[in-house]
Amino acid sequence: MIGKVVRVLDGDTFDLLVDQRPVRIRVTGIDAPEKDQPFGQRSRQSLAGMVDGNPVAVRIKGTDRYGRRLGAVYAKICAPSAPCRAVYVNAEQVKTGMAWAYRFHGQAVDPAMLKLETQARSGRVGLWSAPNAVEPWKWRHQMVSAGK
């Protein structure tokens, strides 16, 4: 699926315009901080910097329970002082410390993403620069428990 990103909601979700219709995309294999969570806005800005307003290619891997299309996202990044380069957005978010490797029942679903997360943790990159980074799934649980 190829389209233009028209809205970035958070660090792992955006709307892709395909045939003049928005399609909600959930970046698969990662879990970014929630919007109101520490690093949530930075994670959203990181994703937006790679995809917002740019044509991207998404390899659809399924649909989640909220109706979002799950996808591997590829973008072409062009900087004024450097040649254009293709970026695997999912990995870039984890590598730069803007997301965790997605876990299912406590286990990372993609070993490559877990390796990138481990490297980002070791280098104290992005959210790993904070001493007490809280995983998004724990943050969501805390918010539900607190009635928010």
Short mmCIF file of N, CA and C in Angstrom, two decimals:
data_model
loop_
_atom_site.label_atom_id
_atom_site.label_comp_id
_atom_site.label_asym_id
_atom_site.label_seq_id
_atom_site.Cartn_x
_atom_site.Cartn_y
_atom_site.Cartn_z
N MET A 1 0.86 -1.16 0.00
CA MET A 1 0.00 0.00 0.00
C MET A 1 0.91 1.23 0.00
N ILE A 2 0.66 2.13 -0.93
CA ILE A 2 1.45 3.35 -1.02
C ILE A 2 0.52 4.54 -0.92
N GLY A 3 0.94 5.53 -0.14
CA GLY A 3 0.12 6.72 0.01
C GLY A 3 0.92 7.83 0.65
N LYS A 4 0.21 8.90 0.97
CA LYS A 4 0.83 10.06 1.62
C LYS A 4 0.29 10.15 3.04
N VAL A 5 1.18 10.35 4.00
CA VAL A 5 0.77 10.48 5.39
C VAL A 5 0.13 11.86 5.58
N VAL A 6 -1.10 11.86 6.12
CA VAL A 6 -1.82 13.11 6.31
C VAL A 6 -1.99 13.48 7.79
N ARG A 7 -1.72 12.53 8.69
CA ARG A 7 -1.86 12.81 10.12
C ARG A 7 -1.06 11.78 10.91
N VAL A 8 -0.29 12.28 11.89
CA VAL A 8 0.43 11.40 12.80
C VAL A 8 -0.21 11.55 14.16
N LEU A 9 -0.75 10.45 14.69
CA LEU A 9 -1.47 10.50 15.96
C LEU A 9 -0.54 10.36 17.16
N ASP A 10 0.40 9.43 17.07
CA ASP A 10 1.36 9.19 18.14
C ASP A 10 2.58 8.52 17.54
N GLY A 11 3.42 7.95 18.37
CA GLY A 11 4.68 7.40 17.88
C GLY A 11 4.57 6.09 17.12
N ASP A 12 3.36 5.52 17.04
CA ASP A 12 3.21 4.27 16.28
C ASP A 12 1.91 4.20 15.48
N THR A 13 1.25 5.34 15.27
CA THR A 13 -0.01 5.36 14.54
C THR A 13 -0.12 6.60 13.66
N PHE A 14 -0.55 6.40 12.42
CA PHE A 14 -0.76 7.53 11.52
C PHE A 14 -1.86 7.21 10.52
N ASP A 15 -2.32 8.26 9.83
CA ASP A 15 -3.31 8.10 8.77
C ASP A 15 -2.62 8.26 7.42
N LEU A 16 -2.86 7.30 6.55
CA LEU A 16 -2.27 7.26 5.22
C LEU A 16 -3.38 7.50 4.20
N LEU A 17 -3.19 8.48 3.32
CA LEU A 17 -4.18 8.76 2.29
C LEU A 17 -3.92 7.85 1.10
N VAL A 18 -4.89 6.97 0.84
CA VAL A 18 -4.81 6.02 -0.27
C VAL A 18 -6.09 6.16 -1.08
N ASP A 19 -5.95 6.46 -2.36
CA ASP A 19 -7.12 6.66 -3.23
C ASP A 19 -8.11 7.66 -2.61
N GLN A 20 -7.57 8.76 -2.09
CA GLN A 20 -8.35 9.86 -1.52
C GLN A 20 -9.10 9.48 -0.24
N ARG A 21 -8.73 8.34 0.38
CA ARG A 21 -9.36 7.93 1.63
C ARG A 21 -8.30 7.67 2.68
N PRO A 22 -8.52 8.14 3.93
CA PRO A 22 -7.54 7.88 4.98
C PRO A 22 -7.64 6.44 5.49
N VAL A 23 -6.49 5.84 5.66
CA VAL A 23 -6.39 4.49 6.22
C VAL A 23 -5.53 4.60 7.47
N ARG A 24 -6.06 4.17 8.61
CA ARG A 24 -5.31 4.23 9.87
C ARG A 24 -4.30 3.09 9.89
N ILE A 25 -3.03 3.46 10.10
CA ILE A 25 -1.93 2.49 10.11
C ILE A 25 -1.33 2.42 11.51
N ARG A 26 -1.15 1.22 12.02
CA ARG A 26 -0.45 0.98 13.28
C ARG A 26 0.88 0.35 12.90
N VAL A 27 1.97 1.04 13.26
CA VAL A 27 3.31 0.55 12.95
C VAL A 27 3.52 -0.74 13.74
N THR A 28 3.73 -1.83 13.04
CA THR A 28 3.80 -3.14 13.69
C THR A 28 5.17 -3.42 14.30
N GLY A 29 5.17 -4.26 15.32
CA GLY A 29 6.43 -4.70 15.94
C GLY A 29 7.00 -3.75 16.96
N ILE A 30 6.31 -2.61 17.19
CA ILE A 30 6.80 -1.64 18.17
C ILE A 30 5.65 -1.18 19.05
N ASP A 31 5.98 -0.58 20.18
CA ASP A 31 4.99 0.04 21.06
C ASP A 31 5.59 1.34 21.55
N ALA A 32 5.05 2.45 21.09
CA ALA A 32 5.57 3.77 21.44
C ALA A 32 4.89 4.30 22.69
N PRO A 33 5.54 5.23 23.40
CA PRO A 33 4.91 5.83 24.57
C PRO A 33 3.58 6.49 24.21
N GLU A 34 2.66 6.47 25.15
CA GLU A 34 1.37 7.13 24.95
C GLU A 34 1.59 8.65 24.88
N LYS A 35 0.62 9.36 24.29
CA LYS A 35 0.76 10.82 24.08
C LYS A 35 1.04 11.57 25.38
N ASP A 36 0.38 11.18 26.47
CA ASP A 36 0.55 11.89 27.74
C ASP A 36 1.62 11.27 28.63
N GLN A 37 2.34 10.33 28.11
CA GLN A 37 3.41 9.65 28.83
C GLN A 37 4.74 10.35 28.53
N PRO A 38 5.71 10.33 29.47
CA PRO A 38 7.01 10.90 29.14
C PRO A 38 7.54 10.32 27.82
N PHE A 39 8.09 11.16 26.99
CA PHE A 39 8.61 10.84 25.65
C PHE A 39 7.52 10.58 24.63
N GLY A 40 6.25 10.67 25.03
CA GLY A 40 5.16 10.45 24.09
C GLY A 40 5.16 11.45 22.94
N GLN A 41 5.32 12.72 23.27
CA GLN A 41 5.33 13.74 22.21
C GLN A 41 6.60 13.65 21.37
N ARG A 42 7.72 13.36 22.01
CA ARG A 42 8.97 13.21 21.24
C ARG A 42 8.89 12.03 20.28
N SER A 43 8.26 10.96 20.71
CA SER A 43 8.09 9.79 19.85
C SER A 43 7.20 10.14 18.66
N ARG A 44 6.11 10.86 18.92
CA ARG A 44 5.22 11.29 17.84
C ARG A 44 5.96 12.19 16.86
N GLN A 45 6.75 13.12 17.39
CA GLN A 45 7.52 14.03 16.53
C GLN A 45 8.55 13.26 15.70
N SER A 46 9.14 12.24 16.29
CA SER A 46 10.12 11.42 15.57
C SER A 46 9.45 10.73 14.38
N LEU A 47 8.30 10.11 14.63
CA LEU A 47 7.57 9.45 13.55
C LEU A 47 7.15 10.47 12.50
N ALA A 48 6.62 11.60 12.94
CA ALA A 48 6.19 12.64 12.01
C ALA A 48 7.35 13.13 11.15
N GLY A 49 8.52 13.25 11.74
CA GLY A 49 9.69 13.70 10.99
C GLY A 49 10.06 12.77 9.86
N MET A 50 9.73 11.50 10.01
CA MET A 50 10.04 10.53 8.96
C MET A 50 8.94 10.40 7.92
N VAL A 51 7.69 10.58 8.33
CA VAL A 51 6.59 10.24 7.41
C VAL A 51 5.64 11.37 7.07
N ASP A 52 5.49 12.37 7.91
CA ASP A 52 4.45 13.38 7.73
C ASP A 52 4.60 14.11 6.40
N GLY A 53 3.56 14.04 5.60
CA GLY A 53 3.55 14.72 4.31
C GLY A 53 4.33 14.00 3.22
N ASN A 54 4.95 12.90 3.56
CA ASN A 54 5.78 12.16 2.61
C ASN A 54 5.04 10.93 2.08
N PRO A 55 5.36 10.53 0.86
CA PRO A 55 4.82 9.25 0.39
C PRO A 55 5.55 8.12 1.11
N VAL A 56 4.79 7.16 1.56
CA VAL A 56 5.38 6.00 2.23
C VAL A 56 4.79 4.73 1.65
N ALA A 57 5.52 3.65 1.82
CA ALA A 57 5.04 2.33 1.43
C ALA A 57 4.80 1.54 2.71
N VAL A 58 3.68 0.86 2.76
CA VAL A 58 3.33 0.06 3.94
C VAL A 58 3.03 -1.35 3.48
N ARG A 59 3.74 -2.32 4.06
CA ARG A 59 3.45 -3.73 3.80
C ARG A 59 2.49 -4.18 4.90
N ILE A 60 1.24 -4.39 4.54
CA ILE A 60 0.20 -4.73 5.50
C ILE A 60 0.39 -6.16 5.99
N LYS A 61 0.32 -6.31 7.33
CA LYS A 61 0.50 -7.62 7.94
C LYS A 61 -0.76 -8.11 8.64
N GLY A 62 -1.81 -7.28 8.64
CA GLY A 62 -3.05 -7.68 9.28
C GLY A 62 -3.82 -6.47 9.76
N THR A 63 -4.82 -6.73 10.59
CA THR A 63 -5.67 -5.68 11.17
C THR A 63 -5.80 -5.96 12.65
N ASP A 64 -5.70 -4.90 13.48
CA ASP A 64 -5.82 -5.12 14.92
C ASP A 64 -7.28 -5.01 15.36
N ARG A 65 -7.52 -5.19 16.63
CA ARG A 65 -8.89 -5.22 17.15
C ARG A 65 -9.59 -3.86 17.07
N TYR A 66 -8.83 -2.80 16.81
CA TYR A 66 -9.40 -1.46 16.66
C TYR A 66 -9.64 -1.10 15.20
N GLY A 67 -9.38 -2.02 14.29
CA GLY A 67 -9.58 -1.78 12.87
C GLY A 67 -8.42 -1.11 12.18
N ARG A 68 -7.32 -0.90 12.90
CA ARG A 68 -6.14 -0.30 12.28
C ARG A 68 -5.40 -1.35 11.48
N ARG A 69 -4.87 -0.94 10.33
CA ARG A 69 -4.06 -1.85 9.53
C ARG A 69 -2.67 -1.90 10.14
N LEU A 70 -2.16 -3.09 10.35
CA LEU A 70 -0.82 -3.29 10.92
C LEU A 70 0.17 -3.36 9.78
N GLY A 71 1.25 -2.57 9.87
CA GLY A 71 2.15 -2.56 8.74
C GLY A 71 3.60 -2.29 9.03
N ALA A 72 4.42 -2.81 8.13
CA ALA A 72 5.84 -2.48 8.07
C ALA A 72 5.92 -1.23 7.19
N VAL A 73 6.52 -0.18 7.71
CA VAL A 73 6.47 1.13 7.06
C VAL A 73 7.86 1.52 6.53
N TYR A 74 7.87 1.94 5.27
CA TYR A 74 9.11 2.36 4.62
C TYR A 74 8.93 3.78 4.09
N ALA A 75 9.89 4.64 4.39
CA ALA A 75 9.82 6.04 3.95
C ALA A 75 11.12 6.42 3.26
N LYS A 76 11.02 7.42 2.42
CA LYS A 76 12.18 7.99 1.75
C LYS A 76 12.48 9.32 2.44
N ILE A 77 13.64 9.39 3.08
CA ILE A 77 14.03 10.58 3.81
C ILE A 77 15.05 11.36 2.99
N CYS A 78 14.76 12.62 2.74
CA CYS A 78 15.66 13.47 1.97
C CYS A 78 16.03 14.68 2.82
N ALA A 79 17.30 14.82 3.10
CA ALA A 79 17.81 15.97 3.85
C ALA A 79 18.55 16.88 2.89
N PRO A 80 18.52 18.19 3.13
CA PRO A 80 19.18 19.12 2.20
C PRO A 80 20.67 18.84 2.01
N SER A 81 21.34 18.41 3.06
CA SER A 81 22.79 18.23 2.97
C SER A 81 23.23 16.78 2.78
N ALA A 82 22.28 15.89 2.53
CA ALA A 82 22.63 14.47 2.39
C ALA A 82 21.77 13.85 1.30
N PRO A 83 22.25 12.75 0.72
CA PRO A 83 21.43 12.07 -0.29
C PRO A 83 20.20 11.43 0.35
N CYS A 84 19.17 11.24 -0.44
CA CYS A 84 17.96 10.57 0.05
C CYS A 84 18.30 9.14 0.45
N ARG A 85 17.58 8.65 1.44
CA ARG A 85 17.79 7.27 1.89
C ARG A 85 16.45 6.65 2.25
N ALA A 86 16.37 5.35 2.03
CA ALA A 86 15.17 4.60 2.41
C ALA A 86 15.31 4.21 3.88
N VAL A 87 14.22 4.33 4.61
CA VAL A 87 14.23 4.05 6.04
C VAL A 87 13.11 3.06 6.38
N TYR A 88 13.46 2.04 7.15
CA TYR A 88 12.47 1.13 7.71
C TYR A 88 12.02 1.79 9.01
N VAL A 89 10.90 2.46 8.97
CA VAL A 89 10.43 3.32 10.04
C VAL A 89 10.26 2.56 11.36
N ASN A 90 9.72 1.36 11.30
CA ASN A 90 9.49 0.57 12.51
C ASN A 90 10.80 0.43 13.30
N ALA A 91 11.85 0.01 12.61
CA ALA A 91 13.15 -0.19 13.25
C ALA A 91 13.75 1.13 13.71
N GLU A 92 13.58 2.17 12.93
CA GLU A 92 14.16 3.48 13.27
C GLU A 92 13.58 4.01 14.57
N GLN A 93 12.29 3.81 14.81
CA GLN A 93 11.67 4.27 16.05
C GLN A 93 12.29 3.55 17.26
N VAL A 94 12.56 2.27 17.13
CA VAL A 94 13.15 1.51 18.24
C VAL A 94 14.63 1.87 18.39
N LYS A 95 15.33 1.93 17.28
CA LYS A 95 16.78 2.22 17.29
C LYS A 95 17.09 3.57 17.92
N THR A 96 16.22 4.55 17.70
CA THR A 96 16.45 5.89 18.23
C THR A 96 15.85 6.09 19.62
N GLY A 97 15.37 5.00 20.22
CA GLY A 97 14.83 5.08 21.58
C GLY A 97 13.49 5.78 21.66
N MET A 98 12.70 5.69 20.61
CA MET A 98 11.38 6.32 20.59
C MET A 98 10.25 5.31 20.74
N ALA A 99 10.61 4.02 20.89
CA ALA A 99 9.60 2.97 21.06
C ALA A 99 10.27 1.72 21.61
N TRP A 100 9.45 0.87 22.19
CA TRP A 100 9.88 -0.45 22.65
C TRP A 100 9.62 -1.46 21.55
N ALA A 101 10.30 -2.57 21.59
CA ALA A 101 9.93 -3.72 20.77
C ALA A 101 8.59 -4.23 21.31
N TYR A 102 7.64 -4.50 20.44
CA TYR A 102 6.32 -4.95 20.87
C TYR A 102 6.41 -6.32 21.52
N ARG A 103 5.69 -6.47 22.61
CA ARG A 103 5.68 -7.73 23.34
C ARG A 103 4.27 -8.30 23.39
N PHE A 104 4.20 -9.62 23.33
CA PHE A 104 2.94 -10.34 23.48
C PHE A 104 3.15 -11.34 24.59
N HIS A 105 2.38 -11.21 25.66
CA HIS A 105 2.55 -12.05 26.85
C HIS A 105 3.99 -12.00 27.35
N GLY A 106 4.56 -10.81 27.33
CA GLY A 106 5.89 -10.60 27.88
C GLY A 106 7.05 -10.92 26.96
N GLN A 107 6.77 -11.48 25.80
CA GLN A 107 7.84 -11.87 24.88
C GLN A 107 7.84 -10.97 23.65
N ALA A 108 9.02 -10.48 23.27
CA ALA A 108 9.13 -9.67 22.06
C ALA A 108 8.72 -10.52 20.86
N VAL A 109 7.91 -9.95 19.98
CA VAL A 109 7.44 -10.71 18.82
C VAL A 109 8.45 -10.70 17.67
N ASP A 110 9.40 -9.79 17.71
CA ASP A 110 10.40 -9.68 16.64
C ASP A 110 11.79 -9.58 17.26
N PRO A 111 12.59 -10.64 17.14
CA PRO A 111 13.93 -10.63 17.74
C PRO A 111 14.81 -9.48 17.24
N ALA A 112 14.64 -9.08 15.98
CA ALA A 112 15.44 -7.97 15.44
C ALA A 112 15.10 -6.67 16.16
N MET A 113 13.82 -6.47 16.44
CA MET A 113 13.41 -5.26 17.17
C MET A 113 13.93 -5.29 18.60
N LEU A 114 13.90 -6.47 19.21
CA LEU A 114 14.41 -6.59 20.58
C LEU A 114 15.90 -6.27 20.62
N LYS A 115 16.64 -6.70 19.61
CA LYS A 115 18.07 -6.39 19.54
C LYS A 115 18.29 -4.88 19.43
N LEU A 116 17.50 -4.21 18.60
CA LEU A 116 17.61 -2.75 18.47
C LEU A 116 17.26 -2.06 19.79
N GLU A 117 16.24 -2.56 20.47
CA GLU A 117 15.87 -1.99 21.77
C GLU A 117 17.01 -2.15 22.77
N THR A 118 17.62 -3.32 22.80
CA THR A 118 18.73 -3.57 23.72
C THR A 118 19.88 -2.61 23.45
N GLN A 119 20.18 -2.37 22.18
CA GLN A 119 21.25 -1.44 21.81
C GLN A 119 20.90 -0.01 22.24
N ALA A 120 19.65 0.39 22.03
CA ALA A 120 19.22 1.73 22.43
C ALA A 120 19.29 1.88 23.95
N ARG A 121 18.87 0.85 24.67
CA ARG A 121 18.96 0.88 26.14
C ARG A 121 20.41 1.04 26.58
N SER A 122 21.29 0.24 26.00
CA SER A 122 22.72 0.29 26.37
C SER A 122 23.32 1.66 26.11
N GLY A 123 22.89 2.29 25.01
CA GLY A 123 23.42 3.60 24.66
C GLY A 123 22.67 4.75 25.31
N ARG A 124 21.66 4.42 26.11
CA ARG A 124 20.83 5.43 26.77
C ARG A 124 20.30 6.47 25.77
N VAL A 125 19.79 5.94 24.67
CA VAL A 125 19.27 6.76 23.58
C VAL A 125 17.78 7.01 23.79
N GLY A 126 17.33 8.23 23.48
CA GLY A 126 15.91 8.56 23.55
C GLY A 126 15.32 8.33 24.92
N LEU A 127 14.22 7.58 24.97
CA LEU A 127 13.54 7.36 26.25
C LEU A 127 14.41 6.62 27.25
N TRP A 128 15.44 5.95 26.77
CA TRP A 128 16.34 5.23 27.67
C TRP A 128 17.29 6.17 28.40
N SER A 129 17.26 7.46 28.07
CA SER A 129 18.05 8.44 28.82
C SER A 129 17.37 8.76 30.15
N ALA A 130 16.08 8.45 30.25
CA ALA A 130 15.34 8.66 31.50
C ALA A 130 15.59 7.48 32.43
N PRO A 131 15.74 7.74 33.72
CA PRO A 131 16.08 6.64 34.64
C PRO A 131 14.97 5.62 34.84
N ASN A 132 13.71 6.03 34.73
CA ASN A 132 12.61 5.12 35.04
C ASN A 132 11.58 5.05 33.91
N ALA A 133 12.02 4.68 32.73
CA ALA A 133 11.09 4.59 31.59
C ALA A 133 10.05 3.50 31.88
N VAL A 134 8.78 3.86 31.72
CA VAL A 134 7.68 2.93 31.96
C VAL A 134 7.14 2.44 30.62
N GLU A 135 7.06 1.15 30.46
CA GLU A 135 6.56 0.56 29.23
C GLU A 135 5.13 1.03 28.97
N PRO A 136 4.77 1.26 27.71
CA PRO A 136 3.42 1.76 27.40
C PRO A 136 2.31 0.85 27.90
N TRP A 137 2.50 -0.47 27.84
CA TRP A 137 1.45 -1.38 28.29
C TRP A 137 1.25 -1.26 29.80
N LYS A 138 2.32 -0.98 30.55
CA LYS A 138 2.19 -0.76 32.00
C LYS A 138 1.55 0.60 32.26
N TRP A 139 1.93 1.60 31.48
CA TRP A 139 1.36 2.95 31.61
C TRP A 139 -0.15 2.89 31.38
N ARG A 140 -0.58 2.20 30.32
CA ARG A 140 -2.01 2.10 30.02
C ARG A 140 -2.75 1.42 31.17
N HIS A 141 -2.15 0.36 31.71
CA HIS A 141 -2.76 -0.36 32.83
C HIS A 141 -2.88 0.57 34.05
N GLN A 142 -1.84 1.36 34.32
CA GLN A 142 -1.87 2.29 35.45
C GLN A 142 -2.97 3.34 35.26
N MET A 143 -3.14 3.82 34.03
CA MET A 143 -4.16 4.83 33.76
C MET A 143 -5.56 4.25 33.93
N VAL A 144 -5.77 3.02 33.49
CA VAL A 144 -7.07 2.37 33.66
C VAL A 144 -7.34 2.16 35.14
N SER A 145 -6.33 1.70 35.88
CA SER A 145 -6.48 1.47 37.31
C SER A 145 -6.78 2.76 38.06
N ALA A 146 -6.21 3.87 37.58
CA ALA A 146 -6.42 5.17 38.21
C ALA A 146 -7.72 5.83 37.75
N GLY A 147 -8.43 5.18 36.81
CA GLY A 147 -9.69 5.71 36.32
C GLY A 147 -9.55 6.86 35.33
N LYS A 148 -8.42 6.93 34.65
CA LYS A 148 -8.20 8.02 33.67
C LYS A 148 -8.44 7.54 32.27
#
